[in-house]
Amino acid sequence: MQIRIDGIHYIYSGGIKALDDVSLTIRPGEKVALVGQNGSGKTTLARHLNGLLRPDAGDVWIGDWQTSEHSPAQMARRVAYVFQNPDEQLFHQQVWGEVAFGPQNLGHSPERVRFQVDQALDLMGLRGASQINPRDLGYSGRKRVSMASAIAMQTPVVVFDEPTAGLDAREQEQLSQVISLLHQQGKTVLVISHDMNFLAENLDRFVLIKKGQIMLDAPAQHFFEQDLLLKTSALTAPQITRLAQTLGHIPPALSVGHFINNRVSGL
Ligand SMILES: Nc1ncnc2c1ncn2[C@@H]1O[C@H](COP(=O)(O)OP(=O)(O)OP(=O)(O)O)[C@@H](O)[C@H]1O
Ligand SMILES: [Mg+2]
């Protein structure tokens, strides 16, 4: 499903201008990374996609729905948003109930809810934790419950806000597989992160936001060519990309696997 953000502005009640004329179109099925330094406006932008925030000016369209004309509960049919902080998202006493809440609210049959919840728990490695209170899990466990809750909604758009924070290497690999699966299912995936290695391995298009404005929007390979712009946003390309650039590889590899493949095929 297509996301169209058209000239949006957003000012928090304290007077902070968090978004300043942001326009962005994301085509159905795209895998997009949203990057920028702390406080640049990434979360504010993400919260506009499911109607948690509404722009002061401009429009946000998810498919043929304008967020200003739909409640966040309605928007939840189209956009699943995984909160940056899982503790802001989780509220249920039991993992299973937490993950089931969304699909139940969408009015699905109990059989369908069970199927969607079990599948989401499996994908996030949580099958054995279904009866546990999310509060009794560690940070990465709570983070994975929040992701399972979003996946179980089976929405056409999924937004992950800082999903890798606190995840170990195996859990990050699990998340890579989930992103790949969502992509295969034709869903639009947006990932906000400071983890350039993870983003470069898993996302195709990079959007840089700075002080509430989009400064750069490019395919991953070309994005990392913009040294100066990245430096002013405190971003660095993955080490393997910098090595490939130093060796003069065009386009540079974005992951170790990609680097090795290029070597094997003699690029
Ligand atoms: N609830 C709020 N009330 C007032 N100001 C806020 C609020 N949330 C964010 N801001 C401010 O709006 C600006 C954008 O914040 P936002 O959280 O969108 O940035 P971010 O890019 O997600 O940062 P981070 O990488 O730290 O998560 C910042 O100046 C921030 O201090
Ligand atoms: Mg944020």
PDB file of N, CA, C and O in Angstrom, residues 31 172-173 176 195-204 206 220 224 238 240 254-258:
ATOM      1  N   LYS A  31      11.002  -1.153   0.895  1.00  0.00           N
ATOM      2  CA  LYS A  31      11.650  -1.317   2.212  1.00  0.00           C
ATOM      3  C   LYS A  31      12.498  -0.079   2.435  1.00  0.00           C
ATOM      4  O   LYS A  31      13.542   0.089   1.800  1.00  0.00           O
ATOM      5  N   GLN A 172      18.556 -10.171  16.085  1.00  0.00           N
ATOM      6  CA  GLN A 172      18.600  -9.270  14.926  1.00  0.00           C
ATOM      7  C   GLN A 172      18.422 -10.059  13.632  1.00  0.00           C
ATOM      8  O   GLN A 172      17.774  -9.604  12.689  1.00  0.00           O
ATOM      9  N   GLU A 173      19.010 -11.266  13.597  1.00  0.00           N
ATOM     10  CA  GLU A 173      18.873 -12.121  12.423  1.00  0.00           C
ATOM     11  C   GLU A 173      17.401 -12.520  12.235  1.00  0.00           C
ATOM     12  O   GLU A 173      16.880 -12.535  11.120  1.00  0.00           O
ATOM     13  N   SER A 176      15.675  -9.660  10.738  1.00  0.00           N
ATOM     14  CA  SER A 176      15.970  -9.569   9.294  1.00  0.00           C
ATOM     15  C   SER A 176      15.046 -10.498   8.517  1.00  0.00           C
ATOM     16  O   SER A 176      14.517 -10.137   7.462  1.00  0.00           O
ATOM     17  N   ASP A 195      21.251   2.071  13.493  1.00  0.00           N
ATOM     18  CA  ASP A 195      22.145   0.946  13.224  1.00  0.00           C
ATOM     19  C   ASP A 195      22.342   0.783  11.706  1.00  0.00           C
ATOM     20  O   ASP A 195      21.573   0.099  11.029  1.00  0.00           O
ATOM     21  N   MET A 196      23.386   1.449  11.209  1.00  0.00           N
ATOM     22  CA  MET A 196      23.591   1.475   9.755  1.00  0.00           C
ATOM     23  C   MET A 196      23.893   0.088   9.183  1.00  0.00           C
ATOM     24  O   MET A 196      23.533  -0.207   8.050  1.00  0.00           O
ATOM     25  N   ASN A 197      24.565  -0.763   9.966  1.00  0.00           N
ATOM     26  CA  ASN A 197      24.856  -2.113   9.461  1.00  0.00           C
ATOM     27  C   ASN A 197      23.552  -2.859   9.194  1.00  0.00           C
ATOM     28  O   ASN A 197      23.363  -3.453   8.137  1.00  0.00           O
ATOM     29  N   PHE A 198      22.657  -2.815  10.186  1.00  0.00           N
ATOM     30  CA  PHE A 198      21.383  -3.523  10.045  1.00  0.00           C
ATOM     31  C   PHE A 198      20.585  -2.947   8.874  1.00  0.00           C
ATOM     32  O   PHE A 198      20.039  -3.689   8.048  1.00  0.00           O
ATOM     33  N   LEU A 199      20.525  -1.630   8.793  1.00  0.00           N
ATOM     34  CA  LEU A 199      19.730  -0.996   7.730  1.00  0.00           C
ATOM     35  C   LEU A 199      20.303  -1.325   6.354  1.00  0.00           C
ATOM     36  O   LEU A 199      19.565  -1.655   5.426  1.00  0.00           O
ATOM     37  N   ALA A 200      21.639  -1.239   6.230  1.00  0.00           N
ATOM     38  CA  ALA A 200      22.250  -1.471   4.923  1.00  0.00           C
ATOM     39  C   ALA A 200      22.030  -2.914   4.461  1.00  0.00           C
ATOM     40  O   ALA A 200      21.896  -3.189   3.272  1.00  0.00           O
ATOM     41  N   GLU A 201      21.966  -3.827   5.412  1.00  0.00           N
ATOM     42  CA  GLU A 201      21.750  -5.232   5.031  1.00  0.00           C
ATOM     43  C   GLU A 201      20.305  -5.517   4.673  1.00  0.00           C
ATOM     44  O   GLU A 201      20.022  -6.461   3.946  1.00  0.00           O
ATOM     45  N   ASN A 202      19.377  -4.736   5.216  1.00  0.00           N
ATOM     46  CA  ASN A 202      17.967  -5.132   5.120  1.00  0.00           C
ATOM     47  C   ASN A 202      17.035  -4.183   4.363  1.00  0.00           C
ATOM     48  O   ASN A 202      15.928  -4.574   4.016  1.00  0.00           O
ATOM     49  N   LEU A 203      17.462  -2.941   4.153  1.00  0.00           N
ATOM     50  CA  LEU A 203      16.554  -1.973   3.531  1.00  0.00           C
ATOM     51  C   LEU A 203      17.145  -1.484   2.210  1.00  0.00           C
ATOM     52  O   LEU A 203      18.374  -1.487   2.042  1.00  0.00           O
ATOM     53  N   ASP A 204      16.281  -1.036   1.295  1.00  0.00           N
ATOM     54  CA  ASP A 204      16.736  -0.684  -0.051  1.00  0.00           C
ATOM     55  C   ASP A 204      16.888   0.815  -0.275  1.00  0.00           C
ATOM     56  O   ASP A 204      17.712   1.255  -1.062  1.00  0.00           O
ATOM     57  N   PHE A 206      17.026   4.781   1.453  1.00  0.00           N
ATOM     58  CA  PHE A 206      17.344   5.507   2.679  1.00  0.00           C
ATOM     59  C   PHE A 206      16.832   6.953   2.600  1.00  0.00           C
ATOM     60  O   PHE A 206      17.077   7.644   1.608  1.00  0.00           O
ATOM     61  N   ALA A 220      20.201   2.712  -1.274  1.00  0.00           N
ATOM     62  CA  ALA A 220      21.235   2.510  -0.254  1.00  0.00           C
ATOM     63  C   ALA A 220      22.651   2.786  -0.784  1.00  0.00           C
ATOM     64  O   ALA A 220      23.408   3.533  -0.150  1.00  0.00           O
ATOM     65  N   PHE A 224      25.192   6.221   0.720  1.00  0.00           N
ATOM     66  CA  PHE A 224      26.456   6.239   1.460  1.00  0.00           C
ATOM     67  C   PHE A 224      27.592   6.948   0.714  1.00  0.00           C
ATOM     68  O   PHE A 224      28.693   7.059   1.219  1.00  0.00           O
ATOM     69  N   PRO A 238      28.349   1.701   6.904  1.00  0.00           N
ATOM     70  CA  PRO A 238      28.883   0.480   7.509  1.00  0.00           C
ATOM     71  C   PRO A 238      30.359   0.312   7.128  1.00  0.00           C
ATOM     72  O   PRO A 238      30.778   0.726   6.046  1.00  0.00           O
ATOM     73  N   ILE A 240      32.027  -2.196   6.143  1.00  0.00           N
ATOM     74  CA  ILE A 240      32.279  -2.962   4.913  1.00  0.00           C
ATOM     75  C   ILE A 240      32.049  -2.065   3.683  1.00  0.00           C
ATOM     76  O   ILE A 240      32.746  -2.181   2.678  1.00  0.00           O
ATOM     77  N   LEU A 254      27.154  -3.433   0.590  1.00  0.00           N
ATOM     78  CA  LEU A 254      26.428  -2.926   1.762  1.00  0.00           C
ATOM     79  C   LEU A 254      26.458  -3.917   2.911  1.00  0.00           C
ATOM     80  O   LEU A 254      26.002  -3.620   4.013  1.00  0.00           O
ATOM     81  N   SER A 255      26.965  -5.125   2.632  1.00  0.00           N
ATOM     82  CA  SER A 255      27.045  -6.139   3.684  1.00  0.00           C
ATOM     83  C   SER A 255      28.240  -7.028   3.365  1.00  0.00           C
ATOM     84  O   SER A 255      28.746  -7.026   2.232  1.00  0.00           O
ATOM     85  N   VAL A 256      28.667  -7.793   4.361  1.00  0.00           N
ATOM     86  CA  VAL A 256      29.808  -8.688   4.146  1.00  0.00           C
ATOM     87  C   VAL A 256      29.456  -9.706   3.050  1.00  0.00           C
ATOM     88  O   VAL A 256      30.263  -9.992   2.159  1.00  0.00           O
ATOM     89  N   GLY A 257      28.222 -10.232   3.100  1.00  0.00           N
ATOM     90  CA  GLY A 257      27.792 -11.214   2.094  1.00  0.00           C
ATOM     91  C   GLY A 257      27.870 -10.645   0.688  1.00  0.00           C
ATOM     92  O   GLY A 257      28.384 -11.277  -0.237  1.00  0.00           O
ATOM     93  N   HIS A 258      27.417  -9.419   0.544  1.00  0.00           N
ATOM     94  CA  HIS A 258      27.421  -8.717  -0.739  1.00  0.00           C
ATOM     95  C   HIS A 258      28.880  -8.498  -1.200  1.00  0.00           C
ATOM     96  O   HIS A 258      29.220  -8.701  -2.366  1.00  0.00           O
TER      97      HIS A 258
END
